[in-house]
Short mmCIF file of C-alpha atoms and ligand atoms in Angstrom, two decimals:
data_model
loop_
_atom_site.label_atom_id
_atom_site.label_comp_id
_atom_site.label_asym_id
_atom_site.label_seq_id
_atom_site.Cartn_x
_atom_site.Cartn_y
_atom_site.Cartn_z
CA MET Z 1 18.63 -20.68 19.95
CA ASP Z 2 19.70 -17.82 17.42
CA GLN Z 3 20.35 -14.35 18.13
CA SER Z 4 17.19 -13.17 16.50
CA GLU Z 5 15.06 -14.96 19.19
CA LEU Z 6 16.36 -12.68 21.79
CA GLN Z 7 15.76 -9.71 19.53
CA ARG Z 8 12.21 -10.71 18.91
CA LEU Z 9 11.52 -11.29 22.67
CA ALA Z 10 12.68 -7.95 23.62
CA GLN Z 11 10.81 -6.16 20.65
CA ALA Z 12 7.71 -8.03 21.51
CA ASN Z 13 7.84 -6.80 25.01
CA ARG Z 14 8.95 -3.22 24.04
CA GLU Z 15 5.99 -1.26 25.51
CA ARG Z 16 6.00 -3.43 28.82
CA ILE Z 17 9.84 -2.47 29.27
CA ILE Z 18 9.34 1.01 28.42
CA ALA Z 19 6.40 1.57 30.83
CA PHE Z 20 8.49 -0.25 33.53
CA CYS Z 21 11.43 2.12 32.92
CA ARG Z 22 9.23 5.20 32.91
CA GLU Z 23 7.73 4.06 36.38
CA LEU Z 24 11.18 3.72 37.94
CA VAL Z 25 12.12 7.16 36.89
CA ARG Z 26 8.84 8.65 38.24
CA THR Z 27 9.61 6.91 41.50
CA PRO Z 28 12.13 9.36 43.31
CA SER Z 29 14.93 7.32 45.08
CA LEU Z 30 17.50 9.58 46.66
CA THR Z 31 20.29 7.95 48.45
CA GLY Z 32 18.85 6.87 51.78
CA GLU Z 33 15.30 7.10 50.37
CA GLU Z 34 14.90 4.31 48.11
CA GLY Z 35 12.43 2.24 50.08
CA ARG Z 36 9.37 2.99 47.78
CA LEU Z 37 11.42 2.22 44.66
CA ALA Z 38 12.70 -1.05 46.49
CA GLU Z 39 9.20 -2.04 47.10
CA PHE Z 40 8.17 -1.40 43.57
CA VAL Z 41 11.05 -3.57 42.11
CA LEU Z 42 10.31 -6.44 44.51
CA GLU Z 43 6.63 -6.65 43.55
CA ALA Z 44 7.78 -6.40 39.75
CA MET Z 45 10.08 -9.32 40.30
CA GLU Z 46 7.41 -11.33 42.07
CA ALA Z 47 4.82 -10.49 39.34
CA LEU Z 48 7.27 -11.30 36.68
CA GLY Z 49 7.74 -14.78 37.86
CA TYR Z 50 11.20 -14.72 39.50
CA ASP Z 51 11.80 -17.87 41.47
CA GLU Z 52 12.78 -15.95 44.60
CA ALA Z 53 12.88 -12.11 45.34
CA LEU Z 54 13.74 -10.62 48.74
CA ILE Z 55 15.00 -7.30 50.26
CA ASP Z 56 18.03 -7.84 52.47
CA SER Z 57 18.90 -6.02 55.61
CA ALA Z 58 20.75 -3.21 53.75
CA GLY Z 59 17.65 -2.65 51.58
CA ASN Z 60 18.95 -4.20 48.34
CA VAL Z 61 16.49 -6.01 46.28
CA ILE Z 62 17.65 -9.42 45.02
CA GLY Z 63 15.98 -11.46 42.42
CA HIS Z 64 16.81 -15.01 41.47
CA ILE Z 65 16.08 -17.34 38.63
CA ARG Z 66 17.44 -21.04 38.67
CA GLY Z 67 19.29 -21.93 35.71
CA GLY Z 68 21.58 -25.02 34.76
CA SER Z 69 24.68 -26.42 36.68
CA GLY Z 70 26.81 -23.71 35.28
CA ARG Z 71 28.49 -20.76 37.00
CA SER Z 72 26.34 -17.87 38.72
CA THR Z 73 25.81 -14.67 37.14
CA LEU Z 74 24.79 -11.51 39.04
CA LEU Z 75 23.40 -8.49 36.94
CA HIS Z 76 23.93 -5.34 39.06
CA ALA Z 77 22.52 -1.96 39.03
CA HIS Z 78 21.64 0.65 41.65
CA LEU Z 79 18.40 2.21 43.04
CA ASP Z 80 19.52 5.60 44.15
CA ILE Z 81 19.97 8.66 42.11
CA VAL Z 82 21.56 11.99 42.85
CA ASP Z 83 19.59 15.13 43.65
CA PRO Z 84 18.06 16.65 40.60
CA GLY Z 85 18.98 20.25 41.55
CA ASP Z 86 16.75 23.32 40.56
CA PRO Z 87 13.41 21.65 39.18
CA ARG Z 88 12.94 24.62 36.98
CA ARG Z 89 16.04 23.55 34.87
CA TRP Z 90 14.33 20.38 33.74
CA THR Z 91 12.21 20.67 30.59
CA ASP Z 92 9.63 18.21 31.85
CA GLY Z 93 10.31 18.41 35.66
CA PRO Z 94 12.90 16.10 37.00
CA TYR Z 95 10.69 12.99 37.86
CA SER Z 96 8.44 13.17 34.59
CA GLY Z 97 9.26 9.86 32.95
CA ALA Z 98 8.13 11.55 29.94
CA LEU Z 99 8.49 9.86 26.66
CA ARG Z 100 9.23 12.16 23.98
CA ASP Z 101 11.71 12.29 20.68
CA GLY Z 102 12.37 8.48 21.32
CA TYR Z 103 13.74 9.25 24.78
CA ILE Z 104 12.62 8.72 28.34
CA TRP Z 105 13.40 11.72 30.50
CA GLY Z 106 13.94 12.45 33.99
CA ARG Z 107 16.63 11.83 36.79
CA GLY Z 108 17.98 8.46 36.78
CA ALA Z 109 16.87 7.41 33.26
CA SER Z 110 20.58 6.77 32.39
CA ASP Z 111 21.91 6.63 35.83
CA ASP Z 112 20.96 4.04 36.58
CA LYS Z 113 17.11 3.07 35.98
CA GLY Z 114 17.50 2.15 32.27
CA CYS Z 115 20.07 -0.40 33.34
CA LEU Z 116 17.89 -1.53 36.13
CA ALA Z 117 14.75 -1.94 34.09
CA ALA Z 118 16.58 -3.83 31.33
CA GLN Z 119 18.15 -6.28 33.83
CA VAL Z 120 14.77 -6.96 35.72
CA PHE Z 121 13.13 -7.61 32.12
CA ALA Z 122 15.89 -9.45 30.58
CA VAL Z 123 15.80 -12.20 33.20
CA ALA Z 124 12.06 -12.21 33.43
CA LEU Z 125 11.71 -12.63 29.50
CA LEU Z 126 14.14 -15.62 29.70
CA LYS Z 127 11.94 -17.19 32.29
CA GLU Z 128 8.81 -16.35 30.52
CA ALA Z 129 9.87 -17.87 27.36
CA GLY Z 130 11.15 -21.07 29.05
CA LEU Z 131 14.87 -20.37 28.28
CA ALA Z 132 16.99 -21.78 31.02
CA PRO Z 133 20.16 -19.88 31.57
CA ALA Z 134 23.50 -21.88 31.76
CA GLY Z 135 23.67 -21.26 35.49
CA ASP Z 136 21.75 -19.44 38.30
CA VAL Z 137 21.10 -15.67 37.58
CA TYR Z 138 20.68 -12.94 40.18
CA VAL Z 139 19.50 -9.40 39.66
CA ALA Z 140 20.69 -6.97 42.61
CA ALA Z 141 19.27 -3.50 42.83
CA VAL Z 142 21.37 -1.91 45.37
CA VAL Z 143 21.06 1.04 47.61
CA GLY Z 144 23.65 3.84 48.47
CA GLU Z 145 25.86 3.79 45.33
CA GLU Z 146 26.02 7.47 45.02
CA ILE Z 147 27.57 8.03 48.51
CA GLY Z 148 30.24 5.25 48.91
CA GLY Z 149 28.59 1.79 48.04
CA LEU Z 150 26.57 0.91 51.24
CA GLY Z 151 24.54 -1.67 49.54
CA SER Z 152 27.28 -3.28 47.68
CA ARG Z 153 29.83 -3.27 50.48
CA TYR Z 154 26.99 -5.33 52.41
CA LEU Z 155 26.31 -7.51 49.39
CA ALA Z 156 29.85 -8.20 48.66
CA GLY Z 157 30.41 -9.37 52.27
CA SER Z 158 27.63 -11.96 51.92
CA PHE Z 159 27.45 -13.00 48.51
CA HIS Z 160 29.91 -14.22 46.00
CA PRO Z 161 28.69 -14.90 42.29
CA ASP Z 162 31.07 -16.30 39.85
CA LEU Z 163 30.57 -13.23 37.67
CA ALA Z 164 29.03 -9.77 37.95
CA ILE Z 165 27.94 -7.59 35.10
CA ILE Z 166 28.05 -4.04 36.35
CA GLY Z 167 25.06 -2.16 34.87
CA GLU Z 168 26.15 1.47 34.41
CA PRO Z 169 25.56 3.49 31.38
CA SER Z 170 28.09 2.42 28.63
CA ALA Z 171 26.13 2.98 25.51
CA ASN Z 172 25.71 -0.90 25.36
CA THR Z 173 29.45 -1.40 24.78
CA LEU Z 174 31.73 -3.14 27.21
CA ARG Z 175 33.76 -1.89 30.12
CA ARG Z 176 36.74 -3.88 31.50
CA GLY Z 177 37.42 -1.64 34.49
CA HIS Z 178 37.81 1.97 35.91
CA ARG Z 179 39.96 3.70 38.47
CA GLY Z 180 39.02 3.64 42.11
CA ARG Z 181 38.69 6.84 44.42
CA CYS Z 182 40.10 7.87 47.67
CA GLU Z 183 39.04 10.86 49.60
CA PHE Z 184 42.04 11.96 51.90
CA ILE Z 185 42.06 14.46 54.50
CA VAL Z 186 45.09 16.12 55.48
CA THR Z 187 45.09 18.19 58.52
CA LEU Z 188 47.81 20.76 59.38
CA GLN Z 189 47.77 22.06 62.92
CA GLY Z 190 49.90 25.02 63.69
CA ARG Z 191 49.32 27.83 66.36
CA SER Z 192 46.71 30.63 65.95
CA ALA Z 193 47.59 34.35 66.54
CA HIS Z 194 46.29 37.91 65.80
CA ALA Z 195 47.20 38.63 62.28
CA SER Z 196 49.09 41.67 63.20
CA VAL Z 197 51.68 39.69 65.01
CA PRO Z 198 52.71 36.78 62.64
CA ALA Z 199 55.68 35.92 64.63
CA GLN Z 200 53.69 34.82 67.41
CA ALA Z 201 51.87 32.28 65.30
CA ILE Z 202 52.67 29.11 63.33
CA ASN Z 203 50.81 29.76 60.34
CA PRO Z 204 49.87 26.44 58.52
CA HIS Z 205 49.29 27.95 55.12
CA TYR Z 206 53.00 28.15 54.46
CA ASP Z 207 53.09 24.13 54.83
CA LEU Z 208 49.89 23.80 53.02
CA ALA Z 209 51.44 25.88 50.29
CA ARG Z 210 54.67 23.41 50.18
CA LEU Z 211 52.25 20.40 50.29
CA VAL Z 212 50.06 21.54 47.39
CA LEU Z 213 53.00 22.36 45.07
CA ALA Z 214 54.74 19.09 45.93
CA LEU Z 215 51.35 17.32 44.90
CA ARG Z 216 51.56 18.67 41.49
CA GLU Z 217 55.15 17.45 41.10
CA LEU Z 218 54.32 13.84 42.58
CA ASP Z 219 55.03 11.01 40.21
CA MET Z 220 51.91 9.06 40.18
CA HIS Z 221 51.26 5.56 39.47
CA HIS Z 222 51.22 5.03 35.84
CA GLU Z 223 48.70 2.99 33.81
CA PRO Z 224 48.43 3.50 30.00
CA VAL Z 225 44.73 2.60 29.36
CA THR Z 226 42.97 4.50 32.23
CA GLY Z 227 45.50 7.39 32.04
CA GLY Z 228 47.06 6.45 35.58
CA SER Z 229 46.28 7.72 38.92
CA THR Z 230 45.72 11.35 39.43
CA VAL Z 231 45.18 13.61 42.54
CA ALA Z 232 43.56 16.92 43.10
CA PRO Z 233 43.26 19.14 46.02
CA THR Z 234 39.59 20.13 46.50
CA LEU Z 235 37.93 21.51 49.66
CA LEU Z 236 40.06 23.69 52.13
CA ARG Z 237 38.67 24.54 55.50
CA SER Z 238 40.15 26.89 58.33
CA ASP Z 239 39.21 26.76 61.88
CA GLN Z 240 38.89 30.63 61.77
CA ARG Z 241 36.31 32.65 60.20
CA SER Z 242 37.89 36.08 60.62
CA ALA Z 243 40.17 37.47 58.10
CA ASN Z 244 42.51 39.06 60.93
CA VAL Z 245 43.13 35.86 62.67
CA ILE Z 246 45.99 33.53 61.70
CA PRO Z 247 44.24 29.92 61.47
CA GLY Z 248 45.30 27.30 63.98
CA GLU Z 249 44.38 24.58 61.78
CA LEU Z 250 43.71 23.88 58.06
CA THR Z 251 41.96 20.92 56.57
CA LEU Z 252 42.53 19.83 53.00
CA HIS Z 253 40.55 17.17 51.06
CA LEU Z 254 42.27 15.39 48.38
CA ASP Z 255 40.40 13.48 45.52
CA TRP Z 256 42.70 10.71 44.60
CA ARG Z 257 41.75 8.33 41.71
CA ASN Z 258 43.85 5.21 41.96
CA ALA Z 259 44.57 3.33 38.69
CA PRO Z 260 44.39 -0.60 38.33
CA GLY Z 261 47.66 -1.81 40.13
CA GLU Z 262 47.17 1.06 42.93
CA SER Z 263 45.14 0.04 45.86
CA PRO Z 264 43.77 2.50 48.36
CA GLU Z 265 46.41 1.37 50.85
CA ASP Z 266 49.10 1.93 48.16
CA ALA Z 267 47.90 5.44 47.59
CA MET Z 268 47.80 6.28 51.35
CA GLU Z 269 51.36 4.92 51.90
CA ARG Z 270 52.48 7.32 48.94
CA LEU Z 271 50.68 10.19 50.26
CA GLN Z 272 52.02 9.73 53.86
CA ALA Z 273 55.56 9.40 52.53
CA LEU Z 274 54.99 12.82 50.82
CA LEU Z 275 53.84 14.41 53.78
CA ASP Z 276 56.63 13.24 55.72
CA ASP Z 277 59.23 14.41 52.96
CA THR Z 278 57.50 17.89 52.53
CA LEU Z 279 56.30 19.06 55.84
CA GLY Z 280 59.38 19.11 58.13
CA GLY Z 281 58.55 22.54 59.78
CA GLU Z 282 56.62 23.21 63.17
CA THR Z 283 53.23 22.07 61.81
CA ILE Z 284 51.73 18.98 63.11
CA TYR Z 285 50.03 17.11 60.31
CA SER Z 286 47.79 13.98 59.98
CA LEU Z 287 46.35 12.05 57.38
CA SER Z 288 43.03 10.17 57.28
CA VAL Z 289 40.50 8.85 54.84
CA ARG Z 290 36.99 10.39 54.99
CA THR Z 291 34.65 8.28 56.60
CA ASP Z 292 30.96 8.93 56.71
CA HIS Z 293 28.35 7.28 58.93
CA VAL Z 294 25.59 6.17 56.56
CA VAL Z 295 22.15 4.84 57.35
CA SER Z 296 19.93 3.01 54.80
CA TYR Z 297 16.25 3.38 54.68
CA THR Z 298 15.93 0.11 56.40
CA GLY Z 299 17.89 1.42 59.39
CA TYR Z 300 21.10 -0.58 58.55
CA GLU Z 301 23.94 1.60 59.36
CA GLN Z 302 27.64 1.50 58.70
CA ASP Z 303 31.00 3.73 58.84
CA VAL Z 304 31.71 4.13 55.05
CA ARG Z 305 35.44 4.70 54.23
CA GLN Z 306 35.62 6.73 51.13
CA ALA Z 307 38.15 4.53 49.79
CA VAL Z 308 37.17 2.39 46.68
CA ALA Z 309 39.40 0.10 44.87
CA PRO Z 310 39.52 -0.11 40.89
CA PHE Z 311 38.04 -3.07 39.07
CA TRP Z 312 39.82 -4.39 36.37
CA MET Z 313 39.82 -7.04 33.74
CA GLU Z 314 42.88 -7.92 31.49
CA GLU Z 315 42.13 -7.46 27.56
CA ASP Z 316 42.37 -11.14 26.87
CA ASP Z 317 40.59 -12.39 29.89
CA PRO Z 318 38.39 -15.54 28.68
CA LEU Z 319 35.23 -14.01 30.54
CA LEU Z 320 35.64 -10.65 28.76
CA LEU Z 321 36.36 -12.31 25.24
CA ALA Z 322 33.36 -14.66 25.86
CA ALA Z 323 31.07 -11.72 26.92
CA ARG Z 324 31.94 -9.65 23.87
CA ALA Z 325 31.48 -12.64 21.58
CA GLN Z 326 27.97 -13.25 23.16
CA LEU Z 327 26.86 -9.62 22.78
CA GLN Z 328 28.26 -9.30 19.06
CA GLN Z 329 26.10 -12.28 18.17
CA ALA Z 330 23.03 -11.12 20.06
CA LEU Z 331 23.09 -7.54 19.01
CA GLY Z 332 24.42 -8.31 15.41
CA ARG Z 333 27.03 -5.62 15.47
CA GLU Z 334 30.63 -4.88 16.85
CA VAL Z 335 30.86 -4.45 20.58
CA GLY Z 336 33.66 -2.21 21.67
CA VAL Z 337 35.68 -2.47 25.06
CA ASP Z 338 36.77 0.48 26.85
CA VAL Z 339 37.14 1.68 30.51
CA TRP Z 340 34.87 3.92 32.65
CA GLN Z 341 36.35 7.46 33.59
CA PHE Z 342 34.04 7.46 36.70
CA TYR Z 343 34.11 4.47 39.30
CA THR Z 344 31.31 2.11 40.16
CA ASP Z 345 30.37 -0.42 42.73
CA GLY Z 346 32.18 -3.03 40.82
CA GLY Z 347 35.29 -2.15 42.91
CA PHE Z 348 33.65 -3.58 46.18
CA LEU Z 349 32.78 -6.94 44.22
CA TYR Z 350 35.98 -7.18 42.60
CA GLY Z 351 37.82 -6.58 45.79
CA ALA Z 352 35.83 -9.63 47.35
CA GLY Z 353 37.16 -11.75 44.42
CA VAL Z 354 34.24 -11.44 41.86
CA PRO Z 355 35.12 -10.90 38.44
CA CYS Z 356 33.38 -7.92 37.02
CA ILE Z 357 32.47 -6.91 33.36
CA GLY Z 358 30.76 -3.59 32.80
CA PHE Z 359 27.59 -2.97 30.31
CA GLY Z 360 24.64 -1.14 30.12
CA PRO Z 361 22.30 1.01 28.08
CA GLY Z 362 22.52 4.97 28.36
CA ASP Z 363 25.01 7.69 27.46
CA PRO Z 364 27.67 7.97 30.34
CA ARG Z 365 27.57 11.76 29.55
CA MET Z 366 23.95 11.87 30.69
CA ALA Z 367 24.70 10.92 34.45
CA HIS Z 368 24.18 13.57 36.88
CA VAL Z 369 23.01 16.47 34.24
CA PHE Z 370 19.94 18.41 33.74
CA ASP Z 371 17.42 16.85 31.35
CA GLU Z 372 19.06 13.55 31.71
CA ARG Z 373 17.50 11.18 29.25
CA LEU Z 374 17.73 7.53 27.93
CA ALA Z 375 17.00 6.59 24.27
CA VAL Z 376 14.57 3.86 24.19
CA ASP Z 377 16.15 2.04 21.36
CA GLU Z 378 19.19 1.69 23.58
CA LEU Z 379 17.06 0.43 26.43
CA ILE Z 380 15.70 -2.38 24.23
CA GLU Z 381 19.02 -3.23 22.98
CA GLY Z 382 20.20 -3.35 26.42
CA VAL Z 383 17.61 -5.88 27.29
CA VAL Z 384 18.87 -8.11 24.54
CA GLY Z 385 22.56 -7.77 25.69
CA TYR Z 386 21.66 -8.70 29.37
CA MET Z 387 19.54 -11.63 28.00
CA ALA Z 388 22.49 -12.88 26.13
CA LEU Z 389 24.95 -12.65 29.04
CA ALA Z 390 22.42 -14.02 31.59
CA MET Z 391 21.61 -16.98 29.34
CA HIS Z 392 25.36 -18.08 28.40
CA MET Z 393 27.95 -16.53 30.82
CA GLY Z 394 27.31 -19.37 33.27
CA ALA Z 395 28.84 -21.71 30.63
CA VAL Z 396 31.96 -19.91 30.50
CA SER Z 397 34.99 -20.64 33.11
CA GLY Z 398 37.10 -17.65 33.93
ZN1 ZN X 1 25.43 5.06 38.47
#
């Protein structure tokens, strides 16, 4: 099979792929409300001739086509979208799915419905053309990506493919990893008093100031490709609402991006040591990871710790080199390799021992912005890329 065959297949089905992607955009799927979209994707997989398609208890849609005796490959994308904000700021409305100027417009077009549409069709077109992949191929459309990976945490606990292709916008170039993210909460407890008699209080603001300044000087984990770990103080809350009362308790949120080589546990240990070194006063301090109770549209629930591991693949990893060679051949051009600035669900699969590679149509800068859009040509090229990876990666050993 030569590269032009995959190109020809994708081009011959261009209108179907575009129509499918537009329908995905027209179906709102805020986190926790992915049910209607999940049903739509399931029905599409059934109609497109997948060997098997189901919705698991977390609400993820899993499609499967059988391949040869090679290794299994998972194509992974997410169903959920972030809130579109003020609908008046969207030229065509947030869920228009309009086709204009060579783009599909609407919330989710780039993040992540273009990737999802391309994956669903890539596998279906191989099947329709009678092209058998080297190994079994799965497509997972997961829930809850935008608020801590509920669906992928569930998936990673029950399913271990030999390779996962993480579909998030990368403009059809490769991604070999990203930093993780930990949301830490530091609580500083002093003693409240009337602001006119500060001597009677233990004002936690002073320890807070020491902590914030110490954070700026903290020597962070170094990693040249991702730029290394970073930490930023973000939300600050006081237990008081009056300006003439000294607070008894302050709560500070820290957004810690952990570079490859630093696990969430490593980061927490470093932060605990910093607290112990810096806060020797009368304030009682504690450190925790933000945990949210999350319920999916199916009723599946879990306490989600906001601590995501990085995923990482070395530059000379045989799987990465093979994926690059396959893509370059199928797309007929150079395919660069980079890292993502944001994190993805790849961290959960990687953490469960699944090698991950990132690839997807769409401009990463289009994620989470007004007038989000996806270039149609990129969508079609993405289908070709996923077809090549689904077809051949099962023959590569890691
Ligand atoms: Zn995304």
